[in-house]
Amino acid sequence: MRVLSGIQPTGNLHLGNYLGAIRNWVRMQDEVAAKGGQSLYFLADLHSLSDHMTREARRDALTDMAAALVACGIDSTKSVLFNQARVPAHAELCWLLNGTARMGWLNRMTQWKDKAGKNRDGASVALFDYPVLQAADVLLYQTTHVPVGDDQKQHLELARDIAVKFNADTGREVFTLPEPTIPPAAARIMSLRDGQAKMSKSDPSDMSRINLTDDADTIAQKVRKAKTDPEPLPSEVAGLEGRAEAKNLVTIMAALDDRSADAVLAEYGGSQFGPFKAALAERLVVELSPIRERYLG
Ligand code: AQP
């Protein structure tokens, strides 16, 4: 068993990164070691080149992200934590795999479509080729499991397609096919301001996300102001259909407590959002304040 995953060193970690990916990385460390496997986590600094950033800002972002991962519980005695750019084989394999990947495959990537938007001609080649570098990251180490959020599922499927074609073209089993490990409860945490958009570092509104560095007052304020609807909470998950913002808050509570959304609604069904939001903010502070303290310390 070999586990590998990466994160772009581009700004603060947020609750989506934490519940969708990093908490899983931390939990898997012991499990993987007990099975005699290896966990590899990296700062995806080559990926971050798809956007311009000054040298100083990039260096600071790298240090901050490394500190944040350690604060979340990534332990260098159990996992290997490294910078992608320090291992030239990532870029070298990416170039080899560029001969295997097809333009049509990359053109179908929803993240490329979303991030390039209408200005495809103005987007960097790196943004387009991003999933091939991601395939190289994973295939380079014969990775068996890749813990990621749901937004990366399509890129993982592409990595598998590239591996299958490369193996078929060469007539040899060169690459292991990786499996995504997606947390069922928190696969996709959405923006606090718009239940249709994923919580993301690049959202211009800081009120849309909970940063792992937010203090208790800021968390409480963001949760209090999170968009909801006028109806009380339903008693069952089916009642969240068409209520994206309410569903997101229930999902967050369920993920924090490691219980199902139904179990959360069994407790809060019929309640107005006021008391539920207060309980959620309190739960978030309990989970995140030790991380914040370790990070700032
Ligand atoms: N909202 C989310 N819910 C669940 N998981 C998420 N991830 C990111 N956002 C969510 C997971 O975090 C890991 C690191 O992803 P990344 O380095 O690709 O970060 P990102 O996707 O660039 O993060 P953002 O905030 O979404 O950045 P922008 O705004 O630049 O796109 C991955 O495993 C990802 O699935």
CSV table of C-alpha atoms in Angstrom, one decimal, residues 11-292:
chain,number,residue,atom,x,y,z
A,11,GLY,CA,-2.8,30.5,0.5
A,12,ASN,CA,-4.5,29.5,3.6
A,13,LEU,CA,-5.9,26.0,4.2
A,14,HIS,CA,-9.6,26.0,4.5
A,15,LEU,CA,-12.2,23.7,6.0
A,16,GLY,CA,-12.8,22.1,2.6
A,17,ASN,CA,-9.2,21.1,2.3
A,18,TYR,CA,-9.2,19.9,5.8
A,19,LEU,CA,-12.4,17.8,5.8
A,20,GLY,CA,-12.1,16.7,2.2
A,21,ALA,CA,-8.4,15.7,2.2
A,22,ILE,CA,-6.0,16.5,5.1
A,23,ARG,CA,-7.9,15.0,8.0
A,24,ASN,CA,-8.0,11.8,5.9
A,25,TRP,CA,-4.2,12.1,5.3
A,26,VAL,CA,-3.6,12.3,9.0
A,27,ARG,CA,-6.0,9.4,9.8
A,28,MET,CA,-4.4,7.2,7.2
A,29,GLN,CA,-0.8,7.7,8.5
A,30,ASP,CA,-1.1,5.1,11.3
A,31,GLU,CA,-3.3,2.7,9.3
A,32,VAL,CA,-0.8,2.7,6.4
A,33,ALA,CA,2.2,2.2,8.7
A,34,ALA,CA,0.4,-0.7,10.5
A,35,LYS,CA,0.0,-2.4,7.1
A,36,GLY,CA,3.7,-1.9,6.3
A,37,GLY,CA,2.8,0.7,3.7
A,38,GLN,CA,4.2,4.2,3.0
A,39,SER,CA,2.5,7.6,3.1
A,40,LEU,CA,3.9,10.4,0.9
A,41,TYR,CA,2.5,14.0,1.0
A,42,PHE,CA,3.8,16.9,-1.0
A,43,LEU,CA,3.6,20.6,-1.5
A,44,ALA,CA,2.6,21.0,-5.1
A,45,ASP,CA,4.8,23.9,-6.0
A,46,LEU,CA,5.1,22.9,-9.6
A,47,HIS,CA,1.3,23.0,-9.9
A,48,SER,CA,1.2,26.4,-8.4
A,49,LEU,CA,3.3,27.7,-11.4
A,50,SER,CA,0.1,27.7,-13.4
A,51,ASP,CA,-0.5,31.1,-11.8
A,52,HIS,CA,1.9,34.0,-11.4
A,53,MET,CA,3.3,34.7,-7.9
A,54,THR,CA,6.4,36.5,-6.9
A,55,ARG,CA,9.4,34.4,-5.7
A,56,GLU,CA,9.0,35.7,-2.2
A,57,ALA,CA,5.3,35.1,-2.0
A,58,ARG,CA,5.8,31.6,-3.3
A,59,ARG,CA,8.5,30.9,-0.8
A,60,ASP,CA,6.4,32.2,2.1
A,61,ALA,CA,3.4,30.2,0.9
A,62,LEU,CA,5.4,27.0,0.9
A,63,THR,CA,6.6,27.5,4.4
A,64,ASP,CA,3.1,28.4,5.6
A,65,MET,CA,1.6,25.4,4.0
A,66,ALA,CA,4.2,23.1,5.4
A,67,ALA,CA,3.6,24.5,8.9
A,68,ALA,CA,-0.2,24.2,8.4
A,69,LEU,CA,0.1,20.5,7.5
A,70,VAL,CA,2.3,19.7,10.5
A,71,ALA,CA,-0.2,21.6,12.7
A,72,CYS,CA,-3.0,19.4,11.3
A,73,GLY,CA,-1.1,16.3,12.3
A,74,ILE,CA,1.1,15.3,9.4
A,75,ASP,CA,4.0,13.7,11.3
A,76,SER,CA,7.3,13.3,9.6
A,77,THR,CA,8.1,10.2,11.6
A,78,LYS,CA,5.1,8.5,9.9
A,79,SER,CA,4.9,10.2,6.5
A,80,VAL,CA,7.3,11.7,4.0
A,81,LEU,CA,6.5,15.4,3.5
A,82,PHE,CA,8.3,17.0,0.5
A,83,ASN,CA,8.3,19.7,-2.1
A,84,GLN,CA,7.4,18.5,-5.5
A,85,ALA,CA,9.8,20.8,-7.3
A,86,ARG,CA,12.8,19.2,-5.4
A,87,VAL,CA,12.1,15.9,-7.2
A,88,PRO,CA,12.8,16.6,-10.9
A,89,ALA,CA,11.3,13.2,-11.9
A,90,HIS,CA,7.8,14.7,-11.5
A,91,ALA,CA,8.4,17.2,-14.4
A,92,GLU,CA,10.3,14.6,-16.4
A,93,LEU,CA,7.6,12.0,-16.2
A,94,CYS,CA,4.9,14.6,-16.9
A,95,TRP,CA,6.7,15.3,-20.2
A,96,LEU,CA,6.8,11.6,-21.1
A,97,LEU,CA,3.1,11.2,-20.2
A,98,ASN,CA,2.3,14.2,-22.4
A,99,GLY,CA,3.0,11.8,-25.3
A,100,THR,CA,0.3,9.5,-24.0
A,101,ALA,CA,-2.4,11.9,-22.9
A,102,ARG,CA,-4.8,13.1,-25.5
A,103,MET,CA,-6.0,16.7,-26.1
A,104,GLY,CA,-9.6,15.6,-26.0
A,105,TRP,CA,-9.2,14.0,-22.6
A,106,LEU,CA,-7.8,17.2,-21.1
A,107,ASN,CA,-10.4,19.4,-22.9
A,108,ARG,CA,-13.1,17.5,-21.0
A,109,MET,CA,-11.6,18.3,-17.5
A,110,THR,CA,-14.2,20.3,-15.6
A,111,GLN,CA,-11.6,22.1,-13.5
A,112,TRP,CA,-9.8,23.3,-16.7
A,113,LYS,CA,-13.2,24.6,-18.0
A,114,ASP,CA,-14.1,26.3,-14.7
A,115,LYS,CA,-10.7,27.9,-14.1
A,116,ALA,CA,-10.0,29.0,-17.7
A,117,GLY,CA,-13.6,30.2,-18.1
A,118,LYS,CA,-14.2,32.1,-21.3
A,119,ASN,CA,-10.6,33.1,-21.7
A,120,ARG,CA,-9.0,29.8,-22.8
A,121,ASP,CA,-6.6,31.5,-25.1
A,122,GLY,CA,-5.3,33.6,-22.2
A,123,ALA,CA,-4.9,30.6,-19.8
A,124,SER,CA,-1.4,29.2,-19.2
A,125,VAL,CA,-0.4,25.9,-20.8
A,126,ALA,CA,0.4,24.7,-17.3
A,127,LEU,CA,-3.2,25.1,-16.3
A,128,PHE,CA,-4.3,22.9,-19.3
A,129,ASP,CA,-1.5,20.3,-18.6
A,130,TYR,CA,-2.1,20.3,-14.9
A,131,PRO,CA,-3.9,16.9,-14.8
A,132,VAL,CA,-0.9,15.3,-16.7
A,133,LEU,CA,1.5,16.5,-14.0
A,134,GLN,CA,-0.9,15.2,-11.5
A,135,ALA,CA,-0.9,11.8,-13.2
A,136,ALA,CA,2.9,11.9,-13.1
A,137,ASP,CA,2.9,12.7,-9.4
A,138,VAL,CA,0.8,9.7,-8.7
A,139,LEU,CA,2.2,7.2,-11.2
A,140,LEU,CA,5.8,8.0,-10.4
A,141,TYR,CA,5.6,6.3,-7.0
A,142,GLN,CA,3.4,3.3,-8.1
A,143,THR,CA,0.8,4.8,-5.7
A,144,THR,CA,-2.1,2.5,-4.7
A,145,HIS,CA,-4.3,5.0,-2.9
A,146,VAL,CA,-4.9,8.8,-3.3
A,147,PRO,CA,-6.8,10.5,-0.6
A,148,VAL,CA,-8.5,13.6,-2.2
A,149,GLY,CA,-11.7,15.6,-2.2
A,150,ASP,CA,-14.4,14.8,-4.8
A,151,ASP,CA,-13.3,17.7,-7.1
A,152,GLN,CA,-10.1,15.6,-7.9
A,153,LYS,CA,-12.0,12.5,-8.8
A,154,GLN,CA,-12.0,13.3,-12.5
A,155,HIS,CA,-8.2,14.0,-12.5
A,156,LEU,CA,-7.6,10.6,-10.8
A,157,GLU,CA,-9.7,8.9,-13.5
A,158,LEU,CA,-7.6,10.6,-16.1
A,159,ALA,CA,-4.4,9.4,-14.4
A,160,ARG,CA,-5.8,5.8,-14.6
A,161,ASP,CA,-6.6,6.3,-18.3
A,162,ILE,CA,-3.1,7.5,-19.0
A,163,ALA,CA,-1.6,4.6,-17.1
A,164,VAL,CA,-3.8,2.1,-19.0
A,165,LYS,CA,-2.8,3.6,-22.3
A,166,PHE,CA,0.9,3.8,-21.4
A,167,ASN,CA,0.9,0.2,-20.3
A,168,ALA,CA,-0.9,-0.9,-23.4
A,169,ASP,CA,1.3,1.1,-25.8
A,170,THR,CA,4.5,-0.3,-24.3
A,171,GLY,CA,3.1,-3.8,-23.8
A,172,ARG,CA,4.4,-3.8,-20.2
A,173,GLU,CA,2.7,-3.3,-16.8
A,174,VAL,CA,4.8,-0.2,-16.1
A,175,PHE,CA,2.3,1.7,-13.9
A,176,THR,CA,0.1,0.7,-11.0
A,177,LEU,CA,-3.5,1.9,-11.3
A,178,PRO,CA,-4.3,4.2,-8.4
A,179,GLU,CA,-7.6,4.3,-6.5
A,180,PRO,CA,-9.0,7.5,-5.1
A,181,THR,CA,-9.9,7.5,-1.4
A,182,ILE,CA,-12.7,10.1,-1.1
A,183,PRO,CA,-14.3,10.7,2.4
A,184,PRO,CA,-18.0,9.9,2.0
A,185,ALA,CA,-19.2,12.5,4.5
A,186,ALA,CA,-17.2,15.5,3.3
A,187,ALA,CA,-16.3,14.9,-0.3
A,188,ARG,CA,-17.2,18.4,-1.3
A,189,ILE,CA,-17.6,21.2,1.2
A,190,MET,CA,-19.4,24.2,-0.4
A,191,SER,CA,-19.0,28.0,0.0
A,192,LEU,CA,-20.8,29.5,3.0
A,193,ARG,CA,-22.2,32.2,0.6
A,194,ASP,CA,-23.3,30.0,-2.3
A,195,GLY,CA,-24.3,26.3,-1.9
A,196,GLN,CA,-23.6,25.7,-5.6
A,197,ALA,CA,-19.9,26.7,-5.5
A,198,LYS,CA,-17.2,24.7,-3.7
A,199,MET,CA,-15.4,26.2,-0.8
A,200,SER,CA,-12.1,27.5,-2.3
A,201,LYS,CA,-9.0,29.5,-1.5
A,202,SER,CA,-9.5,31.6,-4.7
A,203,ASP,CA,-13.0,32.8,-3.8
A,204,PRO,CA,-12.6,36.6,-3.4
A,205,SER,CA,-14.9,36.6,-0.4
A,206,ASP,CA,-13.3,35.5,2.8
A,207,MET,CA,-16.8,35.1,4.3
A,208,SER,CA,-17.3,32.1,1.9
A,209,ARG,CA,-14.8,29.9,3.7
A,210,ILE,CA,-13.5,29.0,7.2
A,211,ASN,CA,-9.7,29.3,7.2
A,212,LEU,CA,-7.9,27.0,9.6
A,213,THR,CA,-6.2,30.2,11.0
A,214,ASP,CA,-9.6,31.9,11.8
A,215,ASP,CA,-10.1,32.7,15.5
A,216,ALA,CA,-13.2,31.7,17.5
A,217,ASP,CA,-14.9,35.1,16.9
A,218,THR,CA,-14.3,35.0,13.2
A,219,ILE,CA,-15.6,31.4,12.9
A,220,ALA,CA,-18.7,32.3,14.9
A,221,GLN,CA,-19.3,35.4,12.7
A,222,LYS,CA,-18.8,33.5,9.4
A,223,VAL,CA,-21.2,30.7,10.5
A,224,ARG,CA,-23.8,33.2,11.8
A,225,LYS,CA,-23.7,35.0,8.4
A,226,ALA,CA,-23.7,31.8,6.3
A,227,LYS,CA,-26.4,31.9,3.7
A,228,THR,CA,-29.5,29.7,4.6
A,229,ASP,CA,-33.2,29.7,3.9
A,230,PRO,CA,-36.2,30.6,6.0
A,231,GLU,CA,-37.4,27.0,6.6
A,232,PRO,CA,-36.5,25.1,9.8
A,233,LEU,CA,-34.2,22.1,9.5
A,234,PRO,CA,-35.9,19.0,8.2
A,235,SER,CA,-35.9,15.7,10.2
A,236,GLU,CA,-34.5,13.6,7.4
A,237,VAL,CA,-31.9,14.0,4.6
A,238,ALA,CA,-34.5,13.9,1.9
A,239,GLY,CA,-35.8,17.2,3.2
A,240,LEU,CA,-32.5,18.9,2.3
A,241,GLU,CA,-33.1,18.4,-1.4
A,242,GLY,CA,-33.0,21.7,-3.2
A,243,ARG,CA,-31.7,23.4,-0.1
A,244,ALA,CA,-28.0,23.5,-1.0
A,245,GLU,CA,-26.9,25.9,1.8
A,246,ALA,CA,-28.7,24.0,4.5
A,247,LYS,CA,-27.3,20.7,3.2
A,248,ASN,CA,-23.8,22.1,3.3
A,249,LEU,CA,-24.0,23.1,7.0
A,250,VAL,CA,-25.5,19.8,8.0
A,251,THR,CA,-22.7,18.0,6.0
A,252,ILE,CA,-20.1,20.0,7.8
A,253,MET,CA,-21.6,19.1,11.2
A,254,ALA,CA,-21.9,15.5,10.3
A,255,ALA,CA,-18.3,15.3,9.0
A,256,LEU,CA,-16.9,17.0,12.2
A,257,ASP,CA,-18.7,14.5,14.4
A,258,ASP,CA,-18.1,11.5,12.2
A,259,ARG,CA,-21.8,10.7,12.1
A,260,SER,CA,-24.4,10.6,9.3
A,261,ALA,CA,-26.4,13.6,8.2
A,262,ASP,CA,-29.5,11.7,9.3
A,263,ALA,CA,-28.1,11.5,12.8
A,264,VAL,CA,-27.5,15.2,12.8
A,265,LEU,CA,-31.0,15.9,11.6
A,266,ALA,CA,-32.4,13.5,14.3
A,267,GLU,CA,-31.0,15.9,16.8
A,268,TYR,CA,-31.7,19.2,15.1
A,269,GLY,CA,-34.7,18.5,12.8
A,270,GLY,CA,-37.4,21.1,13.4
A,271,SER,CA,-35.0,23.6,14.8
A,272,GLN,CA,-34.4,27.1,13.3
A,273,PHE,CA,-30.9,27.9,12.0
A,274,GLY,CA,-30.0,30.2,14.9
A,275,PRO,CA,-29.4,27.4,17.5
A,276,PHE,CA,-28.0,25.0,14.9
A,277,LYS,CA,-25.5,27.6,13.7
A,278,ALA,CA,-24.4,28.3,17.3
A,279,ALA,CA,-23.8,24.6,17.9
A,280,LEU,CA,-21.9,24.3,14.6
A,281,ALA,CA,-19.7,27.3,15.4
A,282,GLU,CA,-18.9,25.8,18.7
A,283,ARG,CA,-18.0,22.4,17.2
A,284,LEU,CA,-15.8,24.1,14.6
A,285,VAL,CA,-13.9,26.0,17.3
A,286,VAL,CA,-13.3,22.8,19.3
A,287,GLU,CA,-11.9,21.1,16.1
A,288,LEU,CA,-9.9,23.9,14.7
A,289,SER,CA,-8.5,25.9,17.6
A,290,PRO,CA,-5.8,23.3,18.6
A,291,ILE,CA,-4.7,23.3,14.9
A,292,ARG,CA,-4.6,27.1,14.9
